[in-house]
Tab-separated table of C-alpha atoms in Angstrom:
chain	number	residue	atom	x	y	z
A	10	LYS	CA	0.000	0.000	0.000
A	11	GLN	CA	1.276	3.459	-0.880
A	12	GLU	CA	1.847	5.500	2.270
A	13	VAL	CA	3.154	8.933	3.111
A	14	THR	CA	4.194	9.729	6.670
A	15	GLN	CA	4.729	13.251	7.917
A	16	ILE	CA	6.604	13.975	11.101
A	17	PRO	CA	5.897	15.764	13.354
A	18	ALA	CA	2.084	15.830	13.248
A	19	ALA	CA	2.140	19.229	14.951
A	20	LEU	CA	4.829	21.777	15.694
A	21	SER	CA	4.857	25.047	17.606
A	22	VAL	CA	7.841	27.388	17.321
A	23	PRO	CA	8.648	30.993	18.255
A	24	GLU	CA	8.848	33.537	15.475
A	25	GLY	CA	12.221	33.702	13.728
A	26	GLU	CA	13.184	30.050	14.136
A	27	ASN	CA	14.335	27.916	11.251
A	28	LEU	CA	12.470	24.628	11.044
A	29	VAL	CA	12.333	21.356	9.123
A	30	LEU	CA	9.274	19.315	8.235
A	31	ASN	CA	9.769	15.688	7.274
A	32	CYS	CA	7.993	13.473	4.774
A	33	SER	CA	8.687	9.807	4.048
A	34	PHE	CA	7.076	7.541	1.491
A	35	THR	CA	7.064	3.829	0.707
A	36	ASP	CA	6.630	3.855	-3.070
A	37	SER	CA	9.950	3.545	-4.906
A	38	ALA	CA	8.316	4.465	-8.238
A	39	ILE	CA	7.920	8.112	-7.274
A	40	TYR	CA	7.782	10.632	-10.081
A	41	ASN	CA	7.133	14.115	-8.680
A	42	LEU	CA	6.948	15.357	-5.104
A	43	GLN	CA	4.912	18.402	-4.211
A	44	TRP	CA	4.610	20.392	-0.978
A	45	PHE	CA	1.371	22.230	-0.211
A	46	ARG	CA	0.100	24.634	2.390
A	47	GLN	CA	-3.476	24.462	3.669
A	48	ASP	CA	-5.059	27.153	5.823
A	49	PRO	CA	-8.058	26.188	8.006
A	50	GLY	CA	-11.191	25.682	5.929
A	51	LYS	CA	-9.354	26.447	2.694
A	52	GLY	CA	-8.019	24.581	-0.317
A	53	LEU	CA	-4.409	23.672	-0.984
A	54	THR	CA	-1.771	26.130	-2.165
A	55	SER	CA	1.162	24.619	-4.029
A	56	LEU	CA	4.495	25.672	-2.536
A	57	LEU	CA	7.161	23.655	-4.331
A	58	LEU	CA	7.276	20.903	-6.946
A	59	ILE	CA	10.322	18.647	-7.241
A	60	GLN	CA	10.322	16.768	-10.503
A	61	SER	CA	11.788	13.303	-10.896
A	62	SER	CA	15.120	14.506	-12.249
A	63	GLN	CA	15.591	17.124	-9.523
A	64	ARG	CA	16.817	16.880	-5.940
A	65	GLU	CA	15.665	20.194	-4.512
A	66	GLN	CA	13.693	23.361	-5.148
A	67	THR	CA	13.788	26.770	-3.500
A	68	SER	CA	11.261	29.565	-3.286
A	69	GLY	CA	11.981	32.510	-1.028
A	70	ARG	CA	12.346	31.248	2.542
A	71	LEU	CA	11.337	27.716	1.553
A	72	ASN	CA	13.629	24.910	0.417
A	73	ALA	CA	12.488	21.377	-0.325
A	74	SER	CA	14.734	18.408	-0.966
A	75	LEU	CA	14.032	14.931	-2.294
A	76	ASP	CA	16.010	11.740	-1.731
A	77	LYS	CA	14.327	8.943	-3.657
A	78	SER	CA	16.766	6.283	-2.510
A	79	SER	CA	15.827	6.775	1.137
A	80	GLY	CA	12.196	7.659	0.420
A	81	ARG	CA	12.386	11.036	2.117
A	82	SER	CA	11.672	14.696	1.494
A	83	THR	CA	12.189	17.666	3.778
A	84	LEU	CA	10.739	21.161	3.736
A	85	TYR	CA	12.974	23.775	5.312
A	86	ILE	CA	11.418	27.077	6.381
A	87	ALA	CA	13.848	29.854	7.258
A	88	ALA	CA	13.122	32.699	9.666
A	89	SER	CA	9.559	31.553	10.398
A	90	GLN	CA	6.766	34.154	10.699
A	91	PRO	CA	3.297	34.000	12.278
A	92	GLY	CA	1.857	34.078	8.747
A	93	ASP	CA	3.506	30.698	8.099
A	94	SER	CA	1.049	29.090	10.525
A	95	ALA	CA	-0.882	26.474	8.531
A	96	THR	CA	-0.922	22.763	7.777
A	97	TYR	CA	1.821	21.607	5.423
A	98	LEU	CA	1.146	18.565	3.251
A	99	CYS	CA	3.531	16.601	1.093
A	100	ALA	CA	2.353	14.421	-1.761
A	101	TYR	CA	3.981	12.353	-4.468
A	102	SER	CA	2.822	11.138	-7.846
A	103	GLY	CA	3.825	7.733	-9.066
A	104	ASN	CA	1.529	5.176	-10.634
A	105	THR	CA	-1.520	7.201	-9.547
A	106	PRO	CA	-2.125	10.906	-9.105
A	107	LEU	CA	-0.993	12.488	-5.855
A	108	VAL	CA	-0.750	10.404	-2.688
A	109	PHE	CA	-0.857	12.668	0.361
A	110	GLY	CA	0.376	12.551	3.904
A	111	LYS	CA	-1.809	13.735	6.789
A	112	GLY	CA	0.180	16.932	7.129
A	113	THR	CA	2.133	18.797	9.790
A	114	ARG	CA	0.196	21.509	11.624
A	115	LEU	CA	2.574	24.419	12.200
A	116	SER	CA	2.029	27.256	14.648
A	117	VAL	CA	4.486	30.146	14.687
A	118	ILE	CA	4.125	32.190	17.854
A	119	ALA	CA	4.820	35.926	17.751
B	12	GLY	CA	-5.414	34.806	-13.844
B	13	ALA	CA	-8.387	32.806	-12.648
B	14	GLY	CA	-7.656	29.747	-10.590
B	15	VAL	CA	-9.648	26.571	-10.125
B	16	SER	CA	-13.173	27.290	-8.946
B	17	GLN	CA	-15.674	24.949	-7.314
B	18	THR	CA	-19.372	25.302	-6.681
B	19	PRO	CA	-21.120	25.190	-4.354
B	20	SER	CA	-18.721	26.035	-1.544
B	21	ASN	CA	-21.012	24.272	0.918
B	22	LYS	CA	-23.708	21.682	0.387
B	23	VAL	CA	-25.966	20.169	3.023
B	24	THR	CA	-28.149	17.285	1.930
B	25	GLU	CA	-30.214	14.557	3.487
B	26	LYS	CA	-29.178	10.934	3.503
B	27	GLY	CA	-30.336	9.208	0.319
B	28	LYS	CA	-30.390	12.325	-1.853
B	29	TYR	CA	-28.445	12.948	-5.072
B	30	VAL	CA	-25.819	15.708	-5.292
B	31	GLU	CA	-23.685	17.262	-8.010
B	32	LEU	CA	-20.449	19.119	-7.360
B	33	ARG	CA	-18.922	21.299	-10.068
B	34	CYS	CA	-15.314	22.131	-10.903
B	35	ASP	CA	-14.036	24.787	-13.323
B	36	PRO	CA	-10.340	24.154	-14.031
B	37	ILE	CA	-7.732	26.676	-15.073
B	38	SER	CA	-8.175	27.492	-18.756
B	39	GLY	CA	-5.956	25.341	-20.949
B	40	HIS	CA	-5.363	22.639	-18.340
B	41	THR	CA	-6.055	19.260	-19.874
B	42	ALA	CA	-5.741	17.212	-16.683
B	43	LEU	CA	-8.385	17.428	-13.955
B	44	TYR	CA	-8.425	15.574	-10.639
B	45	TRP	CA	-10.974	14.995	-7.881
B	46	TYR	CA	-9.899	14.295	-4.299
B	47	ARG	CA	-11.799	13.865	-1.042
B	48	GLN	CA	-10.518	15.125	2.313
B	49	SER	CA	-11.911	14.022	5.650
B	50	LEU	CA	-11.222	15.919	8.865
B	51	GLY	CA	-7.618	15.554	10.011
B	52	GLN	CA	-6.599	13.569	6.942
B	53	GLY	CA	-4.780	14.340	3.731
B	54	PRO	CA	-6.752	14.397	0.482
B	55	GLU	CA	-7.486	11.013	-1.102
B	56	PHE	CA	-7.567	10.553	-4.853
B	57	LEU	CA	-10.921	9.774	-6.471
B	58	ILE	CA	-10.677	10.170	-10.255
B	59	TYR	CA	-8.482	11.801	-12.901
B	60	PHE	CA	-9.401	13.061	-16.368
B	61	GLN	CA	-7.066	13.662	-19.273
B	62	GLY	CA	-9.204	15.640	-21.681
B	63	THR	CA	-12.729	14.251	-21.765
B	64	GLY	CA	-11.907	10.723	-20.697
B	65	ALA	CA	-11.411	9.292	-17.228
B	66	ALA	CA	-7.794	8.132	-17.276
B	67	ASP	CA	-7.933	6.636	-13.777
B	68	ASP	CA	-11.054	6.119	-11.648
B	69	SER	CA	-9.493	3.670	-9.227
B	70	GLY	CA	-10.142	5.935	-6.242
B	71	LEU	CA	-13.923	6.079	-6.547
B	72	PRO	CA	-15.185	4.279	-3.418
B	73	ASN	CA	-18.195	2.581	-5.022
B	74	ASP	CA	-20.670	2.832	-7.891
B	75	ARG	CA	-22.640	5.603	-6.186
B	76	PHE	CA	-19.867	7.964	-7.291
B	77	PHE	CA	-19.535	9.089	-10.893
B	78	ALA	CA	-17.815	11.993	-12.642
B	79	VAL	CA	-17.971	13.477	-16.119
B	80	ARG	CA	-16.058	16.022	-18.157
B	81	PRO	CA	-17.965	16.078	-21.456
B	82	GLU	CA	-16.152	18.947	-23.176
B	83	GLY	CA	-12.741	18.570	-21.586
B	84	SER	CA	-13.153	21.595	-19.349
B	85	VAL	CA	-15.778	21.726	-16.576
B	86	SER	CA	-16.233	18.543	-14.570
B	87	THR	CA	-19.118	17.372	-12.403
B	88	LEU	CA	-18.807	14.860	-9.579
B	89	LYS	CA	-22.100	13.076	-8.985
B	90	ILE	CA	-23.009	11.162	-5.844
B	91	GLN	CA	-26.161	9.045	-5.724
B	92	ARG	CA	-27.992	7.872	-2.598
B	93	THR	CA	-25.725	9.892	-0.325
B	94	GLU	CA	-24.644	8.415	2.994
B	95	ARG	CA	-23.420	10.161	6.153
B	96	GLY	CA	-19.971	8.720	5.489
B	97	ASP	CA	-19.797	10.747	2.282
B	98	SER	CA	-19.495	13.934	4.352
B	99	ALA	CA	-16.114	15.490	3.552
B	100	VAL	CA	-14.481	18.292	1.601
B	101	TYR	CA	-14.314	17.476	-2.098
B	102	LEU	CA	-11.325	19.073	-3.787
B	103	CYS	CA	-10.712	19.574	-7.471
B	104	ALA	CA	-7.311	20.225	-9.058
B	105	SER	CA	-6.072	20.839	-12.572
B	106	SER	CA	-2.703	20.757	-14.316
B	107	LEU	CA	-1.353	21.477	-17.792
B	108	SER	CA	-1.067	17.757	-18.329
B	109	SER	CA	-0.443	14.727	-16.183
B	110	ASP	CA	2.741	14.854	-14.076
B	111	TYR	CA	2.731	18.664	-14.046
B	112	GLU	CA	2.134	20.805	-10.957
B	113	GLN	CA	-1.435	20.518	-9.693
B	114	TYR	CA	-3.427	23.585	-8.681
B	115	PHE	CA	-6.299	23.126	-6.279
B	116	GLY	CA	-9.657	24.800	-5.902
B	117	PRO	CA	-11.132	25.893	-2.554
B	118	GLY	CA	-13.223	22.741	-2.249
B	119	THR	CA	-16.870	21.927	-1.643
B	120	ARG	CA	-17.795	20.976	1.904
B	121	LEU	CA	-20.479	18.277	1.697
B	122	THR	CA	-22.509	17.460	4.786
B	123	VAL	CA	-24.959	14.569	4.680
B	124	THR	CA	-27.468	14.658	7.537
């Protein structure tokens, strides 16, 4: 069964901290990996897409890496801000469209 | 530009009724996806269209669920004889083609009473 595990399930940090969110997956036939942000009661906003030939992507304060051999991806958020508070979901596409984890709920305290 | 839109944003229906949920993808996107998200869970794949045809419907839970995309643009997810367990947020996404970045709509929150 295809599974995505996100650790931790919840995280609370003071403003300004750098933090890392972890994602692991069991499917070795991964193609793309995508990180999303979801605010309460809202849809998903795409943050970063790592394609099969890539190992990392960066956008502003966000950096995502992908290691297919170990089945892991990390999302690094630099200098966190209260506006970063949301649930962060990782998902991969392989033999089917996106398989999602349950997300990490992040709270950044001012 | 306009993103993915979904209507209605909320739908409350009684057990046993029929419902239709609509998705308008980003213009020019040939791939369209439906997902379902229950509280505290990540979205789960339901069905994927490439153009007008369903390329993968392996995620549909049973034959009460059906989706169409007759002209390769707007899609409708149809649920017959709704059950309380169908209550969830139904998300639609589109992409330029398969394996490209997916863009999600705001979702339709379905509540079956």
